[in-house]
Coordinates of C-alpha atoms and ligand atoms in Angstrom, one line a residue:
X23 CA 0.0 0.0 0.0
X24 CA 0.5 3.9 0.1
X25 CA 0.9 6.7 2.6
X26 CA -1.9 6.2 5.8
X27 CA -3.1 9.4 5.0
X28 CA -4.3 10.4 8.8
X29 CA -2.6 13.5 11.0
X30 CA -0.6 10.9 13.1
X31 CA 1.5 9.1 10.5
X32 CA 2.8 9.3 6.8
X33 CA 4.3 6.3 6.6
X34 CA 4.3 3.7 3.5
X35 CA 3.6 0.7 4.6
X36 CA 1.9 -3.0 2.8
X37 CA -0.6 -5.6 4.1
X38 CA -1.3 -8.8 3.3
X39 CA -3.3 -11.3 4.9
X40 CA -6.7 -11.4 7.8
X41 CA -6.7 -12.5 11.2
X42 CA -4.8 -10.8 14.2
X43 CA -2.8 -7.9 13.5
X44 CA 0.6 -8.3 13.0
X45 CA 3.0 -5.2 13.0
X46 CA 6.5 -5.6 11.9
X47 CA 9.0 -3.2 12.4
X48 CA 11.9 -3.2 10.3
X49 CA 15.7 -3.1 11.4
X50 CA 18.5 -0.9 10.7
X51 CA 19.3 0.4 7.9
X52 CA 17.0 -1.5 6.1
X53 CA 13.0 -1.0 5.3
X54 CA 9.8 -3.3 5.3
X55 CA 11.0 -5.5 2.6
X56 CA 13.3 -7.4 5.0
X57 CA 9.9 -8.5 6.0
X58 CA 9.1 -9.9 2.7
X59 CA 9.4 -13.9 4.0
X60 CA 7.0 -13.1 6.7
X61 CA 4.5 -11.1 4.7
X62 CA 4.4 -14.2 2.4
X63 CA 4.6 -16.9 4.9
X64 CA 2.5 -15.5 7.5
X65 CA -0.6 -13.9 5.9
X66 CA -2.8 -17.0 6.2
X67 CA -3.3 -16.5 10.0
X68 CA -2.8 -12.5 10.5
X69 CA -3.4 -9.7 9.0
X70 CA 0.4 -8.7 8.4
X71 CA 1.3 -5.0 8.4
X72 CA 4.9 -3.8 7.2
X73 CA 5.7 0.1 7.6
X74 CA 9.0 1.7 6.5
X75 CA 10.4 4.2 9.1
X76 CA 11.0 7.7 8.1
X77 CA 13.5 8.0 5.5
X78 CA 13.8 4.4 5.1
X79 CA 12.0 2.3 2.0
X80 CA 9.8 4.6 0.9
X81 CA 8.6 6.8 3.3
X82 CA 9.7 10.3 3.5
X83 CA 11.8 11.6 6.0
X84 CA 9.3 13.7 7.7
X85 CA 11.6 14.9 10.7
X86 CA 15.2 15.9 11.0
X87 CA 15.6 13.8 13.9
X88 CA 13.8 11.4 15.7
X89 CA 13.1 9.2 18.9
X90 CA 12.0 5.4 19.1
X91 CA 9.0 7.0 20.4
X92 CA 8.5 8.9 17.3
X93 CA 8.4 6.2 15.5
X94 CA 6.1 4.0 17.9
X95 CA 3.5 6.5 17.5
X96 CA 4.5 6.6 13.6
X97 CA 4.2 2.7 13.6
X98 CA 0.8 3.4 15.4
X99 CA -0.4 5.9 13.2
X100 CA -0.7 2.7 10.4
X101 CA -3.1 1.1 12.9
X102 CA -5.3 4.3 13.3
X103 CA -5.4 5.0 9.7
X104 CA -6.4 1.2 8.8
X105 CA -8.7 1.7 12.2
X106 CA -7.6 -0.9 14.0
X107 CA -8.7 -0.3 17.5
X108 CA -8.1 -4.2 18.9
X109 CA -4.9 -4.7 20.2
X110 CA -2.2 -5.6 18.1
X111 CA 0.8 -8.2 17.4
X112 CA 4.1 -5.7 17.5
X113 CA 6.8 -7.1 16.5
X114 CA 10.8 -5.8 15.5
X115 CA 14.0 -6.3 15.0
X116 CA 17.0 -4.5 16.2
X117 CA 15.8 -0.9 16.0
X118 CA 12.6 -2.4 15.1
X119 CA 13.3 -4.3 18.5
X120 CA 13.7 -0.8 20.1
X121 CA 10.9 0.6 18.8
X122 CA 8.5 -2.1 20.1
X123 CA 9.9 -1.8 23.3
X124 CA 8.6 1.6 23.1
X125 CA 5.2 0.5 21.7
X126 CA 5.0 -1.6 24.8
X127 CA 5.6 1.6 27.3
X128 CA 3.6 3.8 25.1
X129 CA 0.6 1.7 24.7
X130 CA 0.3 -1.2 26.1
X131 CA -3.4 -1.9 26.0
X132 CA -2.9 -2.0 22.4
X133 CA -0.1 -4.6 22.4
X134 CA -1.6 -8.0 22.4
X135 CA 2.0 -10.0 22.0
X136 CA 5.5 -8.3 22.1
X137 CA 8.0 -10.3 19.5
X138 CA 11.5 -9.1 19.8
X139 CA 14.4 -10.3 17.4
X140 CA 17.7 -9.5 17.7
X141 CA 17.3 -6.6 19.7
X142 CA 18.3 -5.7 23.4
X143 CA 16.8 -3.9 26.4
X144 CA 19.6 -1.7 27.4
X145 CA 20.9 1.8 26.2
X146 CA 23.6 2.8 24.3
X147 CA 27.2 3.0 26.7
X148 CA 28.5 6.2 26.3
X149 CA 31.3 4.6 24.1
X150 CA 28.3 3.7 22.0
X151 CA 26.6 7.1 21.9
X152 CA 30.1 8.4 20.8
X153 CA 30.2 6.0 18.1
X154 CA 27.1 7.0 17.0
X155 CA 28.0 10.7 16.8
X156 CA 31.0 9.5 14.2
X157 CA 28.6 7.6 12.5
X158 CA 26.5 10.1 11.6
X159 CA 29.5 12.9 11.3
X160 CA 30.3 10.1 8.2
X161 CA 26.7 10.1 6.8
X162 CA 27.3 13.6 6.6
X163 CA 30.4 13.8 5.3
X164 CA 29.9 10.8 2.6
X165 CA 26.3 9.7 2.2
X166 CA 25.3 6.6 3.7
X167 CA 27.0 3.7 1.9
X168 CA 30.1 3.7 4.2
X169 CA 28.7 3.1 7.1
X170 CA 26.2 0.4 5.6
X171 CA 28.8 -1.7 3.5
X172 CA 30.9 -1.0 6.7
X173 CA 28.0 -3.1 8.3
X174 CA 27.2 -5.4 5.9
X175 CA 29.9 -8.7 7.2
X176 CA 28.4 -8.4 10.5
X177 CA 24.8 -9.0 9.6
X178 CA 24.5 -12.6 8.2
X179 CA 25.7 -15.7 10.4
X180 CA 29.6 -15.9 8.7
X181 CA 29.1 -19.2 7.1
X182 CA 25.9 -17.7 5.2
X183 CA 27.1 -14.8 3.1
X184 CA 28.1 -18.0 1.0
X185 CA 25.4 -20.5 1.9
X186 CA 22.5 -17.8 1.0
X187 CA 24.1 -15.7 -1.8
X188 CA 20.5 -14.6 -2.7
X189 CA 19.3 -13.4 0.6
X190 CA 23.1 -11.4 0.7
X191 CA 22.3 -9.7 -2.1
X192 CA 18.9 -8.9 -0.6
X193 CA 20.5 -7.4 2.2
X194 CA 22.7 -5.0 0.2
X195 CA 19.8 -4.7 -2.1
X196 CA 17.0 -3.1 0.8
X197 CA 19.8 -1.1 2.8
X198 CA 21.1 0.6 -0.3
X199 CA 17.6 2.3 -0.3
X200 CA 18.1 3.8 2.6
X201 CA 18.2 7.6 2.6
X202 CA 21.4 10.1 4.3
X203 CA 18.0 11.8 6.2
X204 CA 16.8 8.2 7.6
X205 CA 20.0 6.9 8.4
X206 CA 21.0 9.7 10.5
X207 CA 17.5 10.4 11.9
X208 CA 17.7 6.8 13.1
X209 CA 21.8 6.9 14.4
X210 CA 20.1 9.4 16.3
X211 CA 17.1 7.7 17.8
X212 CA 19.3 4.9 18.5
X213 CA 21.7 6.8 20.4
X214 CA 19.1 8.8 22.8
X215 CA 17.0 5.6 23.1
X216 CA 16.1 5.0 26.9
X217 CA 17.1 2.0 29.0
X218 CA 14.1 -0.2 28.9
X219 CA 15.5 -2.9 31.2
X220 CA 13.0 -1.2 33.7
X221 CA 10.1 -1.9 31.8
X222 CA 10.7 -5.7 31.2
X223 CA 9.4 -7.4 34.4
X224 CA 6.3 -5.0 33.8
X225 CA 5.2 -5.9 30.3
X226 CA 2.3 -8.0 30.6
X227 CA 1.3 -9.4 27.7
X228 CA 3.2 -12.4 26.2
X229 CA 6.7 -11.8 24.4
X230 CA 8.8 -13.9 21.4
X231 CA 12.1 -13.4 21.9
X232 CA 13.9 -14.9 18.5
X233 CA 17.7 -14.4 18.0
X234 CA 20.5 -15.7 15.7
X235 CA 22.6 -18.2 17.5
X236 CA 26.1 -16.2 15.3
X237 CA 24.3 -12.3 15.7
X238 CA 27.6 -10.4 15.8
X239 CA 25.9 -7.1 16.5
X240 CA 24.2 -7.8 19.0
X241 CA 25.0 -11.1 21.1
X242 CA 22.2 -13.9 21.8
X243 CA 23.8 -13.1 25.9
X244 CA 21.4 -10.3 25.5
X245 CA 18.3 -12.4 24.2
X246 CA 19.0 -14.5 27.6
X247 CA 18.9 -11.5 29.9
X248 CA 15.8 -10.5 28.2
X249 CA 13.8 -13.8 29.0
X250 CA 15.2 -13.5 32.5
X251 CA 13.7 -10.1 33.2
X252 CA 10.0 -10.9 31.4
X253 CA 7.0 -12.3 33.2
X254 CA 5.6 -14.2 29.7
X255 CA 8.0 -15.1 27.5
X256 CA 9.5 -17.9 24.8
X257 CA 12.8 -17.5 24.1
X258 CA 14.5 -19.1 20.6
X259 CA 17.5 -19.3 19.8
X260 CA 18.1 -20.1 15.9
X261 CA 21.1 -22.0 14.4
X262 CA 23.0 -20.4 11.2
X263 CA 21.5 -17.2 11.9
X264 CA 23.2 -14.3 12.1
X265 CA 21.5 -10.8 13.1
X266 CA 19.0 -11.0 10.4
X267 CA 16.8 -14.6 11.8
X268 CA 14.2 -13.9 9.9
X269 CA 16.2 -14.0 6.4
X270 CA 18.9 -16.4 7.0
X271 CA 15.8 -19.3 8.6
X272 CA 13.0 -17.9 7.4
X273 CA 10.6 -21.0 7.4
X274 CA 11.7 -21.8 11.1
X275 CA 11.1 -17.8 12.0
X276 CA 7.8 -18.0 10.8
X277 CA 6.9 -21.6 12.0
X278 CA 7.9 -19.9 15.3
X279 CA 5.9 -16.7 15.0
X280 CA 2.6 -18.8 14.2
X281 CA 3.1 -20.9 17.4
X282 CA 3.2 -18.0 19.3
X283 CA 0.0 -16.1 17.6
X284 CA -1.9 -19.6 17.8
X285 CA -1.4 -19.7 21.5
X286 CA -1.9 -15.6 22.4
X287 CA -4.6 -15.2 25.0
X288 CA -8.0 -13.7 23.6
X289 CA -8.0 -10.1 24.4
X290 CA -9.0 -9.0 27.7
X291 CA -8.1 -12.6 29.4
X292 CA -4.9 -12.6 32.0
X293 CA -2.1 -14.4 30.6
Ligands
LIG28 C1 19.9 -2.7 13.8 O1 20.2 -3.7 13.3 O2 18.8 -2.2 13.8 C2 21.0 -1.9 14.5 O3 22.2 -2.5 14.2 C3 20.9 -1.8 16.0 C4 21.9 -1.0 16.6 O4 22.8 -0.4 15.9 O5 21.8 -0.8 17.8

C-alpha cells in the first residue's frame, strides 16, 4: 500500500493477509522489505502490516531527527489510519526491537503480544553514543554507503554470506535504499533511546524473543537477559543465523511466529 493518509503518520507501509494484526517493524538500515518472507509466509493466519520508518524504504523523512518514540507512535499511526482499534501483534527487529519496546511503554493496551528479534533492552554506553556521533558525522560527510557496507559482514551468520548468496544480495539490495536523512535520523534515535530494562518485568502481555545463534551485532547473551527479566516469555535461539533470523531461517522464524499467535490469550483474558 500507500501513505496512511491520517494526521498521526505518513508512513508507507503493505498488508497482506486477515486475522490478528501483525505489526512488523523493520531493522537498521534496512525497510519493510526485510519482511518480505514473513508477509508471504504469515498472511494466512494474521493480517500482516509492514511500515518503512521515516526515511527508510519509501517513506519520507518527515523529521530531521527522531526518537524510538516517534516512530512508535508513527508505527501506530498505520493502525489508526487502517482503524484498527483491537490490540495488536508488534513485533521488530533490532531498532525495530527498540521501537516495540517503546510500543509496549507507550501503549500497552494496544499490544496484544510483544515479538523481539535480535534486539536488546539496554541503552547505548557512552562509548556507544560516541560512536554513533561519528557515524553520523560520516553520513554527513559521505552519504550513507560507508557506514552500511561498513556493516554489511556483520549481519548474516559468517558461514551464510556463501550459503545464502540470494538473501546477501537482498540485504545490500533493501539497505542501499536507505536515505542520508533516515540513516542519520535513526543513528540518532538509537543513540538517545532510553534503558528499557525497567520496563521488562512489567510488560504484561506475552513476548517472542527470537535471535540468531552467530548475531555479531548484537549477542544472543542479551536475548537471555531479556527472558530472564519478562513475566511471559518464549525465548528461541536459531542456528546459522546471524543478526537478520528472519532471512537467513526464514521458514523456522515463521513456523515460530505462528506458534506463538496460535497460543496468544483472547483479548481481555490474564495471561
Ligand atoms: C539494527 O540492526 O537495527 C542496528 O544494528 C541496531 C543498533 O545499531 O543498535
Amino acid at each position: 500500500m500507500n501513505l496512511a493518509g491520517n494526521k498521526k503518520s505518513t508512513l508507507h507501509y503493505e498488508e497482506r493477509g486477515a486475522g490478528v494484526p501483525l505489526l512488523l517493524i523493520h531493522g537498521f538500515p534496512f525497510s519493510g522489505q526485510m519482511w518480505a518472507a514473513q508477509m508471504a509466509g504469515l498472511a494466512g493466519g494474521a493480517r500482516v502490516l509492514v511500515p518503512d520508518l521515516p526515511g527508510f524504504g519509501k517513506s519520507p523523512a518527515i523529521r530531521a531527527s527522531s526518537t524510538v518514540d516517534q516512530y512508535a507512535e508513527d508505527c501506530f499511526g498505520v493502525l489508526d489510519a487502517l482503524d484498527i482499534t483491537e490490540p495488536a501483534v508488534i513485533g521488530g527487529l533490532s531498532l525495530g526491537g527498540y521501537v516495540a519496546l517503546a510500543a509496549a511503554r507507550l501503549f500497552p493496551l494496544r499490544v496484544r503480544g510483544l515479538i523481539l528479534a535480535s534486539t536488546r533492552a539496554g541503552a547505548d554506553s557512552a562509548e556507544g553514543k560516541a560512536n554513533r556521533d561519528k557515524t553520523i558525522a560520516q553520513v554527513k560527510a559521505n552519504g550513507p554507503s560507508v557506514v552500511t557496507e561498513s556493516m554489511y559482514p556483520k549481519f548474516l551468520s559468517p558461514a551464510n554470506y556463501e550459503e545464502q548468496p540470494r538473501v546477501a544480495g537482498q540485504v545490500r539490495d533493501i539497505m542501499r535504499g536507505a536515505s542520508p536523512e533516515g540513516v542519520i535520523a535513526a543513528l540518532g534515535a538509537m543513540r538517545d533511546r532510553p534503558d528499557s530494562s525497567d520496563l521488562l518485568p512489567n510488560l504484561h502481555m506475552p513476548v517472542l524473543i527470537i535471535h540468531g545463534k552467530d548475531d555479531q551485532l548484537i549477542p544472543p547473551s542479551e536475548a537471555e537477559a531479556m527472558a530472564k527479566a519478562i513475566p511471559h516469555n518464549e525465548l528461541r535461539l536459531l542456528a546459522k543465523a546471524g543478526h537478520l533470523p528472519n532471512l537467513e531461517q526464514p521458514e523456522e522464524f515463521n513456523r515460530i511466529v505462528k506458534e506463538f499467535l496460535s497460543l496468544l490469550p483472547t483479548p481481555g483474558t490474564t495471561v
